[in-house]
Short mmCIF file of C-alpha atoms in Angstrom, two decimals:
data_model
loop_
_atom_site.label_atom_id
_atom_site.label_comp_id
_atom_site.label_asym_id
_atom_site.label_seq_id
_atom_site.Cartn_x
_atom_site.Cartn_y
_atom_site.Cartn_z
CA UNK A 1 149.66 79.24 157.27
CA UNK A 2 153.63 78.95 157.34
CA UNK A 3 155.48 80.48 154.49
CA UNK A 4 157.34 77.35 153.71
CA UNK A 5 159.30 76.91 150.40
CA UNK A 6 156.54 74.73 148.91
CA UNK A 7 153.92 77.33 149.96
CA UNK A 8 155.74 80.24 148.45
CA UNK A 9 156.47 78.29 145.24
CA UNK A 10 152.55 77.55 145.06
CA UNK A 11 151.76 81.13 145.57
CA UNK A 12 154.21 82.02 142.69
CA UNK A 13 152.64 79.46 140.53
CA UNK A 14 149.18 80.42 141.09
CA UNK A 15 149.97 84.14 140.79
CA UNK A 16 151.83 83.61 137.41
CA UNK A 17 148.81 81.48 136.24
CA UNK A 18 146.30 84.05 137.02
CA UNK A 19 148.54 86.79 135.13
CA UNK A 20 148.66 84.46 132.18
CA UNK A 21 145.05 83.56 132.23
CA UNK A 22 144.20 87.48 132.44
CA UNK A 23 146.48 88.21 129.58
CA UNK A 24 144.85 85.73 127.51
CA UNK A 25 141.47 87.08 128.42
CA UNK A 26 142.48 90.37 127.19
CA UNK A 27 143.97 88.90 124.02
CA UNK A 28 140.67 87.03 123.38
CA UNK A 29 138.55 90.23 123.59
CA UNK A 30 141.10 92.04 121.21
CA UNK A 31 140.72 89.26 118.92
CA UNK A 32 136.82 89.94 118.30
CA UNK A 33 136.08 91.61 115.17
CA UNK A 34 134.63 95.07 115.09
CA UNK A 35 131.15 93.91 114.89
CA UNK A 36 131.38 91.32 117.73
CA UNK A 37 133.01 94.00 119.92
CA UNK A 38 130.49 96.46 119.19
CA UNK A 39 127.64 94.29 119.82
CA UNK A 40 129.05 93.11 123.16
CA UNK A 41 129.29 96.97 124.16
CA UNK A 42 125.73 97.57 122.83
CA UNK A 43 124.44 94.56 124.94
CA UNK A 44 125.88 96.04 128.04
CA UNK A 45 124.83 99.59 127.12
CA UNK A 46 121.18 98.26 126.71
CA UNK A 47 121.44 96.21 130.04
CA UNK A 48 122.47 99.55 131.63
CA UNK A 49 119.50 101.49 130.21
CA UNK A 50 117.20 98.84 131.31
CA UNK A 51 118.59 98.88 134.84
CA UNK A 52 118.16 102.84 134.80
CA UNK A 53 114.44 102.23 133.42
CA UNK A 54 113.97 99.95 136.30
CA UNK A 55 115.32 102.48 138.87
CA UNK A 56 113.41 105.39 137.61
CA UNK A 57 110.32 103.91 136.39
CA UNK A 58 110.80 105.08 132.85
CA UNK A 59 110.73 103.09 129.86
CA UNK A 60 113.28 103.94 127.13
CA UNK A 61 112.31 102.72 123.81
CA UNK A 62 112.82 103.40 120.00
CA UNK A 63 115.00 106.28 119.10
CA UNK A 64 115.58 107.32 122.59
CA UNK A 65 116.95 103.72 123.58
CA UNK A 66 119.12 103.78 120.28
CA UNK A 67 120.60 107.06 121.21
CA UNK A 68 121.06 106.09 124.78
CA UNK A 69 122.91 102.85 123.64
CA UNK A 70 125.04 104.86 121.18
CA UNK A 71 126.18 107.36 123.71
CA UNK A 72 127.15 104.63 126.33
CA UNK A 73 129.10 102.63 124.21
CA UNK A 74 132.21 104.64 123.91
CA UNK A 75 132.70 105.13 127.69
CA UNK A 76 131.74 101.61 128.23
CA UNK A 77 134.44 100.26 125.92
CA UNK A 78 137.02 102.69 127.38
CA UNK A 79 135.99 101.68 131.17
CA UNK A 80 136.47 98.03 130.08
CA UNK A 81 139.89 98.65 128.69
CA UNK A 82 140.92 100.62 131.83
CA UNK A 83 139.39 97.74 133.92
CA UNK A 84 141.10 95.18 132.01
CA UNK A 85 144.49 96.85 132.54
CA UNK A 86 144.13 97.91 136.33
CA UNK A 87 143.56 94.33 136.90
CA UNK A 88 146.55 93.08 134.54
CA UNK A 89 148.87 95.45 136.39
CA UNK A 90 147.57 94.54 139.89
CA UNK A 91 148.22 90.64 138.93
CA UNK A 92 151.81 91.66 137.86
CA UNK A 93 152.27 93.55 141.09
CA UNK A 94 151.11 90.59 142.88
CA UNK A 95 153.63 88.34 141.12
CA UNK A 96 156.42 90.63 141.66
CA UNK A 97 155.61 91.14 145.56
CA UNK A 98 156.14 87.24 146.07
CA UNK A 99 160.00 87.76 145.09
CA UNK A 100 162.54 88.96 147.80
CA UNK A 101 163.65 91.60 145.74
CA UNK A 102 160.27 93.49 145.47
CA UNK A 103 158.74 92.58 148.96
CA UNK A 104 160.26 94.78 151.35
CA UNK A 105 160.56 98.30 151.95
CA UNK A 106 158.74 101.07 150.40
CA UNK A 107 161.55 101.48 147.64
CA UNK A 108 161.09 98.02 146.63
CA UNK A 109 157.38 98.43 146.54
CA UNK A 110 157.75 101.44 144.28
CA UNK A 111 160.40 99.56 141.95
CA UNK A 112 157.78 96.78 141.65
CA UNK A 113 154.79 99.22 141.04
CA UNK A 114 157.03 100.71 138.21
CA UNK A 115 157.83 97.37 136.73
CA UNK A 116 154.21 96.30 136.92
CA UNK A 117 152.95 99.53 135.19
CA UNK A 118 155.86 98.94 132.51
CA UNK A 119 154.64 95.47 131.69
CA UNK A 120 150.95 96.52 131.39
CA UNK A 121 151.50 99.49 129.12
CA UNK A 122 153.99 97.15 127.13
CA UNK A 123 151.34 94.59 126.87
CA UNK A 124 148.76 97.23 126.00
CA UNK A 125 151.01 98.40 123.09
CA UNK A 126 151.11 94.96 121.91
CA UNK A 127 147.57 94.37 122.14
CA UNK A 128 146.89 97.32 120.10
CA UNK A 129 149.32 96.10 117.44
CA UNK A 130 147.47 92.92 117.63
CA UNK A 131 144.30 94.67 116.79
CA UNK A 132 145.77 96.20 113.44
CA UNK A 133 145.44 92.55 112.20
CA UNK A 134 141.71 92.00 113.30
CA UNK A 135 139.03 93.02 110.80
CA UNK A 136 136.91 96.14 111.86
CA UNK A 137 139.36 96.92 114.82
CA UNK A 138 142.17 99.40 114.95
CA UNK A 139 145.25 99.72 116.94
CA UNK A 140 145.21 103.29 118.55
CA UNK A 141 147.64 105.12 120.66
CA UNK A 142 145.06 106.58 122.47
CA UNK A 143 143.80 103.12 123.64
CA UNK A 144 147.47 102.47 124.91
CA UNK A 145 147.18 105.52 126.99
CA UNK A 146 143.64 104.61 128.37
CA UNK A 147 145.03 101.21 129.27
CA UNK A 148 148.10 102.96 130.85
CA UNK A 149 145.64 104.96 132.91
CA UNK A 150 143.75 102.04 134.16
CA UNK A 151 147.00 100.25 134.99
CA UNK A 152 148.02 103.23 137.04
CA UNK A 153 144.84 103.61 138.83
CA UNK A 154 144.64 100.01 139.80
CA UNK A 155 148.23 100.01 141.11
CA UNK A 156 147.86 103.16 142.98
CA UNK A 157 144.88 101.48 144.70
CA UNK A 158 146.92 98.38 145.35
CA UNK A 159 149.87 100.34 146.54
CA UNK A 160 147.93 102.34 149.04
CA UNK A 161 146.46 99.28 150.34
CA UNK A 162 149.89 97.65 150.82
CA UNK A 163 151.30 100.71 152.49
CA UNK A 164 148.10 101.09 154.78
CA UNK A 165 148.38 97.21 155.89
CA UNK A 166 152.14 97.70 156.43
CA UNK A 167 151.52 100.79 158.58
CA UNK A 168 148.63 98.79 160.60
CA UNK A 169 151.06 95.94 161.33
CA UNK A 170 153.70 98.00 162.62
CA UNK A 171 151.33 99.94 164.93
CA UNK A 172 151.01 98.32 168.28
#
């Protein structure tokens, strides 16, 4: 498909829309009160325990199930945060790479990665402030750091793919 001006504008609009929708998705989850958020992570933990039971042929019930669910909730919540912000940062990178100032050499890629990471961290900080006003939730600096780490990992993966694809295109 040719990169006509209309095609480029369409890509930019779709990319921007994806970024806004994902930011709203994060905002929506942050707006859940403590009980709703905890209930969601408990359901995910129960599903993981059930899946583990299926794989091992074991049946976890009663106090053992409660303990397993409790033990899994914290890492599930933090992995979800990291994943949300990895996706947000990559979507920001995609948007930036659609503009000539950020779609060229490796220096432009580094600048785009830095800006995408900064955007994700700033959004994470505002998200934690938002959570200060949600019943049963808290705004935590450690969560901003977890989100920033997720954004960095997502961007590292995306930048690696971009560099490898660029090198492959250059190789005859």
